[in-house]
Amino acid sequence: MPATRSYDIIEIGFYPSVKVNGKLNFTLSYIDKDGSHTSTNGTAYIGNSGASVTFKLPSGNLNSLDARLYFDVTKNTDATIITQKAYGYYSHAIKNISLANARNHTANINGIVLNSSIGDYDSISSATAVWNGNW
């Protein structure tokens, strides 16, 4: 479990040939001494090639912690799409960060881009999903 419990950021980056269709679906689930808890509280950001949620990690002694983000996309082009990639990114605050500072980022296909004034985050390796077809 992370020692620092501040505002973390989860993001999915995508090619600009698609765009977010509808709302971002975010869930934070955790287990502590009082049982299981689920929260959907977070601040969304939607860009041209990425979408993110900034959220507060729960305090206390946790047994498990899980953050999930997903959303639907629709075509953003008249051209045929034959490949689409989605990149999952996560940034963990290593110092206490205010929500206002944590929201000072953008999300794109290359990851979470933090404003230079809030460099107190570590970065976790990205995950990639690839779709090939004819759309």
mmCIF file of C-alpha atoms in Angstrom:
data_model
loop_
_atom_site.group_PDB
_atom_site.id
_atom_site.type_symbol
_atom_site.label_atom_id
_atom_site.label_comp_id
_atom_site.label_asym_id
_atom_site.label_seq_id
_atom_site.Cartn_x
_atom_site.Cartn_y
_atom_site.Cartn_z
ATOM 1 C CA MET A 1 0.000 0.000 0.000
ATOM 2 C CA PRO A 2 1.295 3.454 -0.795
ATOM 3 C CA ALA A 3 2.662 5.389 2.163
ATOM 4 C CA THR A 4 1.565 8.733 0.698
ATOM 5 C CA ARG A 5 -2.205 9.124 0.333
ATOM 6 C CA SER A 6 -2.898 12.185 -1.721
ATOM 7 C CA TYR A 7 -4.414 12.816 -5.161
ATOM 8 C CA ASP A 8 -3.450 10.250 -7.787
ATOM 9 C CA ILE A 9 -4.229 10.305 -11.511
ATOM 10 C CA ILE A 10 -5.359 7.469 -13.781
ATOM 11 C CA GLU A 11 -5.537 7.932 -17.553
ATOM 12 C CA ILE A 12 -6.261 6.205 -20.852
ATOM 13 C CA GLY A 13 -4.604 7.654 -23.947
ATOM 14 C CA PHE A 14 -5.865 6.897 -27.461
ATOM 15 C CA TYR A 15 -5.352 7.849 -31.093
ATOM 16 C CA PRO A 16 -7.247 11.028 -32.063
ATOM 17 C CA SER A 17 -9.175 9.027 -34.686
ATOM 18 C CA VAL A 18 -11.622 8.313 -31.838
ATOM 19 C CA LYS A 19 -13.128 10.439 -29.078
ATOM 20 C CA VAL A 20 -14.809 9.794 -25.747
ATOM 21 C CA ASN A 21 -18.475 8.918 -26.192
ATOM 22 C CA GLY A 22 -20.418 9.632 -22.994
ATOM 23 C CA LYS A 23 -19.040 9.770 -19.497
ATOM 24 C CA LEU A 24 -15.895 8.435 -17.915
ATOM 25 C CA ASN A 25 -16.534 5.427 -15.668
ATOM 26 C CA PHE A 26 -14.249 5.476 -12.648
ATOM 27 C CA THR A 27 -14.326 3.204 -9.606
ATOM 28 C CA LEU A 28 -12.031 3.113 -6.588
ATOM 29 C CA SER A 29 -12.493 -0.014 -4.465
ATOM 30 C CA TYR A 30 -10.710 -0.822 -1.227
ATOM 31 C CA ILE A 31 -10.942 -3.022 1.851
ATOM 32 C CA ASP A 32 -10.071 -1.846 5.350
ATOM 33 C CA LYS A 33 -10.896 -3.005 8.893
ATOM 34 C CA ASP A 34 -14.489 -1.837 8.414
ATOM 35 C CA GLY A 35 -15.080 -3.886 5.250
ATOM 36 C CA SER A 36 -15.368 -3.199 1.535
ATOM 37 C CA HIS A 37 -15.839 0.306 0.121
ATOM 38 C CA THR A 38 -16.432 1.677 -3.356
ATOM 39 C CA SER A 39 -16.186 5.267 -4.538
ATOM 40 C CA THR A 40 -16.802 6.924 -7.885
ATOM 41 C CA ASN A 41 -15.584 10.331 -6.692
ATOM 42 C CA GLY A 42 -13.031 11.921 -8.959
ATOM 43 C CA THR A 43 -12.401 14.874 -11.214
ATOM 44 C CA ALA A 44 -12.521 14.054 -14.927
ATOM 45 C CA TYR A 45 -10.423 15.524 -17.723
ATOM 46 C CA ILE A 46 -11.136 14.753 -21.397
ATOM 47 C CA GLY A 47 -8.613 15.771 -24.058
ATOM 48 C CA ASN A 48 -8.222 15.158 -27.787
ATOM 49 C CA SER A 49 -6.213 11.958 -27.299
ATOM 50 C CA GLY A 50 -6.691 11.004 -23.661
ATOM 51 C CA ALA A 51 -8.988 11.112 -20.646
ATOM 52 C CA SER A 52 -8.124 11.007 -16.950
ATOM 53 C CA VAL A 53 -9.559 11.067 -13.452
ATOM 54 C CA THR A 54 -7.890 12.682 -10.450
ATOM 55 C CA PHE A 55 -8.908 11.081 -7.158
ATOM 56 C CA LYS A 56 -8.002 11.005 -3.459
ATOM 57 C CA LEU A 57 -6.539 7.805 -2.075
ATOM 58 C CA PRO A 58 -8.250 6.627 1.129
ATOM 59 C CA SER A 59 -6.412 6.897 4.427
ATOM 60 C CA GLY A 60 -6.045 4.203 7.061
ATOM 61 C CA ASN A 61 -4.785 0.655 7.090
ATOM 62 C CA LEU A 62 -5.892 -0.936 3.813
ATOM 63 C CA ASN A 63 -5.917 -4.597 2.856
ATOM 64 C CA SER A 64 -6.522 -3.961 -0.837
ATOM 65 C CA LEU A 65 -6.835 -1.056 -3.242
ATOM 66 C CA ASP A 66 -8.065 -1.041 -6.861
ATOM 67 C CA ALA A 67 -8.639 1.891 -9.249
ATOM 68 C CA ARG A 68 -10.385 1.382 -12.609
ATOM 69 C CA LEU A 69 -11.171 3.704 -15.492
ATOM 70 C CA TYR A 70 -13.030 2.917 -18.698
ATOM 71 C CA PHE A 71 -15.193 4.666 -21.276
ATOM 72 C CA ASP A 72 -16.746 4.165 -24.691
ATOM 73 C CA VAL A 73 -15.332 5.796 -27.800
ATOM 74 C CA THR A 74 -16.804 6.777 -31.133
ATOM 75 C CA LYS A 75 -15.098 7.541 -34.430
ATOM 76 C CA ASN A 76 -13.690 11.021 -34.797
ATOM 77 C CA THR A 77 -12.951 10.683 -38.517
ATOM 78 C CA ASP A 78 -14.675 9.760 -41.765
ATOM 79 C CA ALA A 79 -11.746 7.511 -42.687
ATOM 80 C CA THR A 80 -11.732 3.767 -42.043
ATOM 81 C CA ILE A 81 -9.964 2.899 -38.810
ATOM 82 C CA ILE A 82 -7.865 -0.272 -39.069
ATOM 83 C CA THR A 83 -5.874 0.006 -35.833
ATOM 84 C CA GLN A 84 -6.577 1.550 -32.472
ATOM 85 C CA LYS A 85 -4.387 1.489 -29.392
ATOM 86 C CA ALA A 86 -5.278 2.404 -25.842
ATOM 87 C CA TYR A 87 -2.533 3.230 -23.341
ATOM 88 C CA GLY A 88 -3.176 3.024 -19.603
ATOM 89 C CA TYR A 89 -1.197 5.385 -17.364
ATOM 90 C CA TYR A 90 -1.077 5.995 -13.622
ATOM 91 C CA SER A 91 0.687 8.698 -11.610
ATOM 92 C CA HIS A 92 1.035 8.361 -7.838
ATOM 93 C CA ALA A 93 1.624 11.415 -5.642
ATOM 94 C CA ILE A 94 4.778 10.972 -3.571
ATOM 95 C CA LYS A 95 4.042 14.120 -1.527
ATOM 96 C CA ASN A 96 0.835 15.697 -0.285
ATOM 97 C CA ILE A 97 -0.727 17.448 -3.307
ATOM 98 C CA SER A 98 -3.832 19.628 -3.337
ATOM 99 C CA LEU A 99 -6.701 18.743 -5.673
ATOM 100 C CA ALA A 100 -6.190 22.051 -7.492
ATOM 101 C CA ASN A 101 -2.555 21.152 -8.238
ATOM 102 C CA ALA A 102 -3.337 17.548 -9.145
ATOM 103 C CA ARG A 103 -5.933 18.746 -11.655
ATOM 104 C CA ASN A 104 -3.227 20.845 -13.313
ATOM 105 C CA HIS A 105 -2.380 18.212 -15.918
ATOM 106 C CA THR A 106 -3.388 17.070 -19.372
ATOM 107 C CA ALA A 107 -3.936 13.567 -20.680
ATOM 108 C CA ASN A 108 -2.899 12.409 -24.107
ATOM 109 C CA ILE A 109 -1.652 9.387 -26.012
ATOM 110 C CA ASN A 110 1.836 9.875 -24.542
ATOM 111 C CA GLY A 111 0.643 9.859 -20.939
ATOM 112 C CA ILE A 112 -0.189 12.166 -18.077
ATOM 113 C CA VAL A 113 1.506 15.513 -18.614
ATOM 114 C CA LEU A 114 1.930 17.295 -15.290
ATOM 115 C CA ASN A 115 2.368 21.037 -15.036
ATOM 116 C CA SER A 116 5.996 21.726 -14.133
ATOM 117 C CA SER A 117 4.889 23.145 -10.762
ATOM 118 C CA ILE A 118 3.649 19.714 -9.585
ATOM 119 C CA GLY A 119 6.511 17.327 -10.213
ATOM 120 C CA ASP A 120 5.910 15.344 -7.015
ATOM 121 C CA TYR A 121 4.554 12.245 -8.764
ATOM 122 C CA ASP A 122 6.120 8.971 -9.698
ATOM 123 C CA SER A 123 5.130 7.258 -12.886
ATOM 124 C CA ILE A 124 4.172 3.639 -13.338
ATOM 125 C CA SER A 125 4.861 1.768 -16.583
ATOM 126 C CA SER A 126 2.049 1.988 -19.094
ATOM 127 C CA ALA A 127 -0.189 -0.840 -20.255
ATOM 128 C CA THR A 128 -1.183 -1.120 -23.921
ATOM 129 C CA ALA A 129 -4.218 -2.673 -25.611
ATOM 130 C CA VAL A 130 -4.317 -3.032 -29.392
ATOM 131 C CA TRP A 131 -7.328 -3.508 -31.678
ATOM 132 C CA ASN A 132 -7.002 -4.342 -35.363
ATOM 133 C CA GLY A 133 -9.991 -4.533 -37.678
ATOM 134 C CA ASN A 134 -12.061 -2.505 -40.080
ATOM 135 C CA TRP A 135 -14.261 0.246 -38.623
#
